[in-house]
CSV table of C-alpha atoms in Angstrom, one decimal:
chain,number,residue,atom,x,y,z
C,1,ALA,CA,-2.2,27.0,0.0
C,2,GLN,CA,-2.8,23.9,-2.0
C,3,SER,CA,0.3,22.2,-3.5
C,4,VAL,CA,1.1,19.2,-5.5
C,5,SER,CA,4.4,17.5,-4.9
C,6,GLN,CA,6.3,15.2,-7.2
C,7,HIS,CA,9.3,13.8,-5.4
C,8,ASN,CA,11.1,12.3,-8.3
C,9,HIS,CA,12.5,15.1,-10.5
C,10,HIS,CA,14.5,12.9,-12.9
C,11,VAL,CA,14.2,9.1,-13.3
C,12,ILE,CA,16.4,7.0,-15.5
C,13,LEU,CA,15.3,3.4,-16.2
C,14,SER,CA,16.1,0.7,-18.6
C,15,GLU,CA,13.5,-0.7,-20.9
C,16,ALA,CA,11.3,-3.3,-19.3
C,17,ALA,CA,11.9,-1.9,-15.8
C,18,SER,CA,8.9,-1.1,-13.6
C,19,LEU,CA,8.0,2.5,-13.0
C,20,GLU,CA,6.4,4.3,-10.1
C,21,LEU,CA,6.2,8.1,-9.9
C,22,GLY,CA,5.1,9.7,-6.7
C,23,CYS,CA,2.5,12.4,-6.4
C,24,ASN,CA,1.1,14.0,-3.2
C,25,TYR,CA,-1.3,16.8,-2.8
C,26,SER,CA,-2.1,19.0,0.2
C,27,TYR,CA,-5.7,20.0,-0.5
C,28,GLY,CA,-8.1,18.4,2.0
C,29,GLY,CA,-11.4,18.7,0.2
C,30,THR,CA,-12.8,16.9,-2.8
C,31,VAL,CA,-10.3,16.7,-5.6
C,32,ASN,CA,-10.0,15.4,-9.1
C,33,LEU,CA,-6.6,14.0,-9.9
C,34,PHE,CA,-4.8,13.7,-13.2
C,35,TRP,CA,-1.6,12.6,-14.8
C,36,TYR,CA,-0.5,14.3,-17.9
C,37,VAL,CA,2.4,13.5,-20.2
C,38,GLN,CA,4.5,15.8,-22.3
C,39,TYR,CA,6.6,14.1,-25.0
C,40,PRO,CA,9.5,16.0,-26.4
C,41,GLY,CA,8.3,18.8,-28.6
C,42,GLN,CA,4.6,18.0,-28.0
C,43,HIS,CA,1.7,19.4,-26.0
C,44,LEU,CA,0.4,18.0,-22.8
C,45,GLN,CA,-1.7,14.9,-23.1
C,46,LEU,CA,-3.9,13.2,-20.6
C,47,LEU,CA,-2.7,9.8,-19.3
C,48,LEU,CA,-5.5,9.1,-16.8
C,49,LYS,CA,-7.8,10.8,-14.4
C,50,TYR,CA,-9.6,10.0,-11.2
C,51,PHE,CA,-12.7,11.7,-9.9
C,52,SER,CA,-14.7,9.0,-8.1
C,53,GLY,CA,-15.2,5.3,-7.8
C,54,ASP,CA,-12.4,2.6,-8.0
C,55,PRO,CA,-9.3,4.2,-6.7
C,56,LEU,CA,-7.2,2.2,-9.1
C,57,VAL,CA,-7.4,4.0,-12.4
C,58,LYS,CA,-6.2,2.6,-15.7
C,59,GLY,CA,-5.1,4.9,-18.4
C,60,ILE,CA,-3.6,4.8,-21.8
C,61,LYS,CA,-0.4,3.1,-22.9
C,62,GLY,CA,-0.4,0.7,-20.0
C,63,PHE,CA,-0.3,3.3,-17.2
C,64,GLU,CA,-2.3,3.1,-14.0
C,65,ALA,CA,-2.5,5.2,-10.9
C,66,GLU,CA,-3.8,4.5,-7.4
C,67,PHE,CA,-5.6,7.1,-5.3
C,68,ILE,CA,-4.9,6.6,-1.6
C,69,LYS,CA,-7.0,9.2,0.2
C,70,SER,CA,-5.4,8.6,3.6
C,71,LYS,CA,-2.0,9.4,2.1
C,72,PHE,CA,-3.2,12.2,-0.2
C,73,SER,CA,-1.3,10.4,-2.9
C,74,PHE,CA,-1.9,9.5,-6.5
C,75,ASN,CA,1.1,7.6,-7.7
C,76,LEU,CA,1.6,6.6,-11.3
C,77,ARG,CA,2.8,3.1,-12.2
C,78,LYS,CA,3.7,1.1,-15.3
C,79,PRO,CA,4.9,-2.5,-15.0
C,80,SER,CA,7.3,-2.4,-17.9
C,81,VAL,CA,8.5,0.9,-19.5
C,82,GLN,CA,9.5,1.3,-23.1
C,83,TRP,CA,11.9,3.7,-24.7
C,84,SER,CA,8.9,5.6,-26.1
C,85,ASP,CA,7.8,6.5,-22.6
C,86,THR,CA,10.6,9.0,-22.3
C,87,ALA,CA,8.8,12.2,-21.5
C,88,GLU,CA,7.9,14.6,-18.8
C,89,TYR,CA,5.1,13.5,-16.5
C,90,PHE,CA,3.0,15.9,-14.5
C,91,CYS,CA,0.6,15.2,-11.7
C,92,ALA,CA,-2.3,17.7,-11.4
C,93,VAL,CA,-5.1,18.4,-9.1
C,94,SER,CA,-8.2,20.4,-9.7
C,95,ARG,CA,-9.2,22.9,-7.1
C,96,PRO,CA,-12.3,24.9,-6.6
C,97,MET,CA,-12.0,28.6,-7.5
C,98,ASP,CA,-14.0,31.5,-6.2
C,99,THR,CA,-16.3,31.3,-9.2
C,100,GLY,CA,-16.9,27.6,-8.7
C,101,ARG,CA,-15.0,26.7,-11.8
C,102,ARG,CA,-11.9,24.6,-11.5
C,103,ALA,CA,-8.4,25.1,-12.8
C,104,LEU,CA,-5.5,22.6,-12.4
C,105,THR,CA,-2.6,22.9,-10.1
C,106,PHE,CA,0.4,21.0,-11.4
C,107,GLY,CA,3.3,19.3,-9.7
C,108,SER,CA,6.8,20.2,-10.7
C,109,GLY,CA,7.0,17.3,-13.1
C,110,THR,CA,9.2,14.2,-13.4
C,111,ARG,CA,11.5,13.7,-16.3
C,112,LEU,CA,11.6,10.1,-17.3
C,113,GLN,CA,14.4,8.8,-19.4
C,114,VAL,CA,14.2,5.2,-20.6
C,115,GLN,CA,17.4,3.8,-21.9
C,116,PRO,CA,17.2,1.1,-24.6
D,1,GLY,CA,-11.1,14.0,-28.8
D,2,ALA,CA,-11.3,17.7,-28.0
D,3,VAL,CA,-8.7,19.8,-29.8
D,4,VAL,CA,-7.2,23.1,-28.7
D,5,SER,CA,-5.0,25.0,-31.1
D,6,GLN,CA,-2.6,27.8,-30.3
D,7,HIS,CA,-1.1,30.3,-32.7
D,8,PRO,CA,1.7,31.1,-33.2
D,9,SER,CA,3.6,28.1,-32.0
D,10,TRP,CA,6.7,30.3,-31.6
D,11,VAL,CA,7.5,34.0,-31.9
D,12,ILE,CA,10.5,36.2,-31.6
D,13,CYS,CA,10.0,39.8,-31.0
D,14,LYS,CA,12.0,42.9,-30.0
D,15,SER,CA,11.9,44.3,-26.5
D,16,GLY,CA,9.1,46.8,-26.1
D,17,THR,CA,6.8,45.3,-28.6
D,18,SER,CA,3.5,43.5,-28.0
D,19,VAL,CA,2.7,40.0,-29.0
D,20,LYS,CA,-0.7,38.3,-29.3
D,21,ILE,CA,-1.2,34.6,-28.8
D,22,GLU,CA,-4.5,32.9,-29.9
D,23,CYS,CA,-6.1,29.9,-28.3
D,24,ARG,CA,-8.9,28.2,-30.1
D,25,SER,CA,-11.1,25.2,-29.2
D,26,LEU,CA,-11.6,23.6,-32.6
D,27,ASP,CA,-14.4,21.1,-32.0
D,28,PHE,CA,-16.1,22.2,-28.7
D,29,GLN,CA,-17.2,25.3,-26.9
D,30,ALA,CA,-15.2,26.4,-24.0
D,31,THR,CA,-16.7,28.8,-21.5
D,32,THR,CA,-13.5,28.7,-19.5
D,33,MET,CA,-9.9,28.8,-20.8
D,34,PHE,CA,-6.8,28.8,-18.7
D,35,TRP,CA,-3.5,30.4,-19.5
D,36,TYR,CA,-0.4,28.8,-18.1
D,37,ARG,CA,3.3,29.7,-18.3
D,38,GLN,CA,6.1,27.1,-18.2
D,39,PHE,CA,9.7,28.0,-17.6
D,40,PRO,CA,12.4,25.6,-18.8
D,41,LYS,CA,12.5,22.4,-16.7
D,42,GLN,CA,9.7,23.7,-14.4
D,43,SER,CA,6.1,23.1,-14.0
D,44,LEU,CA,3.1,24.9,-15.4
D,45,MET,CA,2.1,28.0,-13.5
D,46,LEU,CA,-1.4,29.2,-13.8
D,47,MET,CA,-1.5,32.8,-14.9
D,48,ALA,CA,-5.2,33.5,-15.4
D,49,THR,CA,-8.6,32.1,-16.0
D,50,SER,CA,-10.3,33.4,-19.1
D,51,ASN,CA,-14.1,33.5,-19.0
D,52,GLU,CA,-16.2,34.1,-22.1
D,53,GLY,CA,-17.9,37.4,-22.0
D,54,SER,CA,-16.3,38.6,-18.7
D,55,LYS,CA,-13.0,39.8,-17.3
D,56,ALA,CA,-10.2,37.4,-16.8
D,57,THR,CA,-9.3,36.3,-13.3
D,58,TYR,CA,-5.6,36.7,-12.7
D,59,GLU,CA,-3.4,34.7,-10.2
D,60,GLN,CA,-1.5,36.5,-7.6
D,61,GLY,CA,1.6,38.1,-8.9
D,62,VAL,CA,0.5,38.2,-12.5
D,63,GLU,CA,0.3,41.7,-13.9
D,64,LYS,CA,-3.1,42.4,-15.5
D,65,ASP,CA,-1.8,45.2,-17.6
D,66,LYS,CA,1.1,43.2,-18.8
D,67,PHE,CA,-0.8,40.1,-19.8
D,68,LEU,CA,-4.1,41.1,-21.4
D,69,ILE,CA,-6.6,38.4,-21.9
D,70,ASN,CA,-9.7,38.5,-24.0
D,71,HIS,CA,-12.2,35.7,-24.3
D,72,ALA,CA,-14.3,37.1,-27.1
D,73,SER,CA,-16.2,33.9,-28.0
D,74,LEU,CA,-16.8,30.4,-26.8
D,75,THR,CA,-14.0,29.1,-29.0
D,76,LEU,CA,-11.4,31.9,-28.8
D,77,SER,CA,-9.2,33.4,-26.1
D,78,THR,CA,-6.2,35.6,-26.7
D,79,LEU,CA,-3.3,36.5,-24.5
D,80,THR,CA,-1.4,39.7,-25.4
D,81,VAL,CA,2.0,40.3,-23.8
D,82,THR,CA,2.3,44.0,-23.8
D,83,SER,CA,5.7,45.8,-23.9
D,84,ALA,CA,7.5,42.5,-23.8
D,85,HIS,CA,10.9,42.3,-22.2
D,86,PRO,CA,13.4,39.4,-22.2
D,87,GLU,CA,12.1,38.2,-18.8
D,88,ASP,CA,8.8,37.5,-20.5
D,89,SER,CA,10.4,34.9,-22.6
D,90,SER,CA,8.7,31.7,-21.8
D,91,PHE,CA,6.4,28.9,-23.0
D,92,TYR,CA,2.8,29.9,-22.8
D,93,ILE,CA,0.2,27.2,-22.8
D,94,CYS,CA,-3.6,27.6,-23.0
D,95,SER,CA,-6.1,25.0,-22.0
D,96,ALA,CA,-9.8,24.7,-22.2
D,97,ARG,CA,-12.7,22.9,-20.6
D,98,SER,CA,-15.7,21.8,-22.6
D,99,ARG,CA,-18.9,23.6,-22.0
D,100,TYR,CA,-20.7,20.3,-21.8
D,101,GLY,CA,-19.8,17.0,-20.3
D,102,PRO,CA,-19.0,16.0,-16.7
D,103,ASN,CA,-17.4,18.6,-14.6
D,104,THR,CA,-14.4,16.5,-13.7
D,105,GLY,CA,-11.9,19.3,-14.2
D,106,GLU,CA,-10.2,17.7,-17.2
D,107,LEU,CA,-8.5,20.2,-19.4
D,108,PHE,CA,-7.5,20.0,-23.0
D,109,PHE,CA,-4.2,21.7,-23.8
D,110,GLY,CA,-2.9,23.6,-26.8
D,111,GLU,CA,0.5,23.0,-28.3
D,112,GLY,CA,2.0,25.9,-26.5
D,113,SER,CA,3.6,29.1,-27.8
D,114,ARG,CA,7.2,29.8,-27.2
D,115,LEU,CA,8.0,33.5,-26.9
D,116,THR,CA,11.5,34.8,-27.2
D,117,VAL,CA,12.0,38.5,-26.5
D,118,LEU,CA,15.3,39.9,-27.7
C-alpha cells in the first residue's frame, strides 16, 4: 500500500533559522506532490505543489520543495523561518483510484514551532 | 481562489443521536468531494470519496452505515454520523476538486467540523 512518511514529528527552531522537512512516499507510479500547512485554528492551505517540469518548486511565503524522483522524496525548505510559520505541515501525494479520480494520501504531519 | 465551506464548524451531541455535516463548494463545481477524519495530533485519514449523483466510495474499515454520505449536487456533499458514540468524536474535514481545470490532484479544503459526542 502506498504511504507517505514525514520523519520529523516536531521541530523547534529559532527565528531566522533554516528549515527542511522531510517527506518520502512509497508509490512507484506517476504522482502529484503537495505540501499543505495548517495554522492553529485554521483549515488546510496549499503551500506548493508539483506535478511536472522543474523539480524545484517555489510556493507561497518563501517556501520551496524539491522533488527527487530517485529518492522518492519531496522535502520542504525555507531559508529563514519566522514566528508566523508556526503551524502543522503535511506532505501529501495524489494516487489513482479505481474510478480514475485522485484522492490525497497525507503524511503524519510535522509540527513546527518557531521561537522568537 | 476556490472556497470550500463546512457547517457546522463544531457540534456537541448526545450519544445515540445523528449529526449531519455539510460541505459546500462556494465558487466552483465539484464532481468529487473527499471526506477526511483527523484525530488529535495525527494526520488526515481518508474516509470516503463522494461522487455527485452516485454512491460514495468508502475506504477500508469505514462503516458505510455509520457514516452516510450524500452528494446531491455539484456544490454540496453531506456527511451524517448516525447513532454517534464518543469514539466518533473527531475533526471531520471535507475537500473538493474543481470540475474544471488541470487534473493535478489539488484539493481545496473546508474549515473542518469538530464533533464531540457526550
